[in-house]
C-alpha cells in the first residue's frame, strides 16, 4: 500500500511521520507546493517544532517516509491520498470573516482528479465545513474514475502531537456507510490505524457526522476556556481565586478537570476558525439562536484579551507610553513555535498602540515571525528581541507573561527583580508562577482571576 499526503504542515508532517513509523510496510509520501517547506522537512531543521518529533522523523525519513514536491506523481502512485492543507477563515467576499476558505482544498481535489490514472481513497484530514466532502466528490467524479471520499479529522494538539498521535483518545472515520465501496474504504483506512490504535477507539460514522464532530469537539473545548475565563472576571471583582474555583468545579466527575485553566484567551489555528465556521453554518441553515450561542464563546475570548491588556495599562498607572514591557512568550501555547491566532498578537498590538516599548523573549518563535504577526519592520525602534528572559526584563517596568513555557517557572526572579525599574510588575497571563513568592520578592503581581493579590 502507498499513501500520499498533500500538505506538509503542522498536521500533515507529524501525522504522516507517525503512520510511517507504525506501518513499515507502507510507503508514505508527503508533498507540498512549498519547496522551502519540503526542503526543511528534508533537513536537520524541521519547519515544525514538536517535542520528540525530530527523532521520529530521523527514524523513518528515507526508509518509508519521503518529503517531495513531486505532487502529481506521488498522488498517482498512491492508494490513499490525504488532504491536509490549510482551510483559513475567508477574508473576502461571501462569508468573509466566518466561512472557511476552501480554495486550497478545491485545488487539491482538481490535482488529484488530474493526476490519478486509477480511482483512490481520498481522505479529508484538514478540518472542513460540513458537506465539504460533496465538493471533493463532485470534482473527483468529473475525472470519470471511481473515488471514495472519507473524513478522518485530526484531533492532535500542538505541543503534544507525538503523544496524541501515538495514543489517540479516538480515531474518527466517516464515509459512505450506505454503499459496499464506501464501507470497504472505511475498513481500509481503519486497518492502517488498527496497527497501533485499539479497535474500540476507532469510531466509524457517516461523512457528515465525522465532519461535524470535529467542529463540535473544538467548539466544546473553546467553550470551556471561555466559560472559565468569564468566571475569572468575576473572581477578580469578588476576591475569589479562579484556580481554586476551577479545582472545586472540575472535581465533579461529570464536569472534569481538563481545559479549565484560565488564561489570556485561547489561540491556535483551530478554535477561532472552527467556531466561526460553525457559526457560519448555523446562519446558513437559518439557526440564528444557535449561531448566537456559539458567538458568545468567540466574544468572551476577545473580551478576555482586551481585559488583560487594559489591566496591564491600568496597573502601570494608566500610562505605558515609553515604558519597557518584557514580553515572556509569544507562541499561542507552550512547546510549539506556532503563533497563529496567538493572544500575544492582539495584546502586543494594544501595547504598541499605547506607545509602549516591547522586549520579546520566546524560546522558539523567531523575530521575523513576531514582526510579521504585529505588522511591523524588524528594525522598528519600539521593539527589541532578546536571547534570554533576563535580558528582556532588564530595565523593564513590567513582565507580561503570555505563554506557559516551563522555563519561565524556573527563573531566578530575585535577580530579575533587581534588574528592573521599580515598582516592578508581573502580569501572569497564564497563572503559572508562584505569586506568593514573587510578592515576597517585592514584585507587584497580577494574575488572571486572582482577586486577593497585592
Ligand atoms: C486544538 C484541539 O485541542 C485539538 O484537538 C485540535 O485537533 C486542534 O485544536 P491546539 O490548538 O493545538 O489543539 O491546542 P490546545 O491545547 O487545544 O490549546 C488551544 C488554546 O487554548 C491555547 O492557546 C491554550 O493555551 C489555550 N488553553 C488550553 C487555555 O487557555 N486553557 C486551557 O485550559 C487549555
Ligand atoms: P495545518 O496546521 O492544517 O497543517 P499548515 O498551514 O501548517 O496547516 O499546512 C498546510 C500546508 O499545505 C502548507 O505547507 C501549504 O503549502 C500546503 N498546501 C496548500 N495548498 C496546497 C496544494 N494545493 N497542494 C499542495 N500543498 C498545498
Tab-separated table of C-alpha atoms and ligand atoms in Angstrom, residues 6-7 9-11 32-34 37 71 84-86 104 107-108 340, ligand 2:
chain	number	residue	atom	x	y	z
A	6	UNK	CA	-0.928	16.673	0.317
A	7	UNK	CA	0.200	19.409	2.736
A	9	UNK	CA	2.178	21.486	7.667
A	10	UNK	CA	1.622	21.150	11.408
A	11	UNK	CA	-0.902	18.370	10.800
A	32	UNK	CA	3.623	20.286	-0.735
A	33	UNK	CA	3.586	23.212	-3.155
A	34	UNK	CA	6.097	24.968	-0.932
A	37	UNK	CA	8.797	23.586	3.443
A	71	UNK	CA	2.898	16.153	-6.228
A	84	UNK	CA	-4.060	18.091	4.789
A	85	UNK	CA	-3.915	21.657	3.539
A	86	UNK	CA	-4.893	24.860	5.274
A	104	UNK	CA	-6.747	25.067	-1.253
A	107	UNK	CA	-7.120	22.988	-5.819
A	108	UNK	CA	-6.054	19.671	-4.258
A	340	UNK	CA	-1.393	31.501	14.627
B	2	LIG	P1	-2.124	22.739	9.161
B	2	LIG	O1	-1.939	23.333	10.521
B	2	LIG	O2	-3.569	22.436	8.832
B	2	LIG	O3	-1.229	21.574	8.884
B	2	LIG	P2	-0.357	24.451	7.600
B	2	LIG	O4	-0.617	25.825	7.070
B	2	LIG	O5	0.704	24.235	8.632
B	2	LIG	O6	-1.769	23.909	8.094
B	2	LIG	O7	-0.009	23.477	6.379
B	2	LIG	C1	-0.730	23.387	5.206
B	2	LIG	C2	0.263	23.101	4.050
B	2	LIG	O8	-0.496	22.822	2.864
B	2	LIG	C3	1.193	24.267	3.700
B	2	LIG	O9	2.539	23.843	3.808
B	2	LIG	C4	0.821	24.616	2.233
B	2	LIG	O10	1.951	24.994	1.440
B	2	LIG	C5	0.227	23.311	1.736
B	2	LIG	N1	-0.691	23.451	0.599
B	2	LIG	C6	-1.722	24.311	0.474
B	2	LIG	N2	-2.355	24.129	-0.710
B	2	LIG	C7	-1.716	23.127	-1.363
B	2	LIG	C8	-1.904	22.451	-2.626
B	2	LIG	N3	-2.893	22.796	-3.439
B	2	LIG	N4	-1.043	21.466	-2.939
B	2	LIG	C9	-0.050	21.099	-2.097
B	2	LIG	N5	0.170	21.676	-0.888
B	2	LIG	C10	-0.648	22.682	-0.524
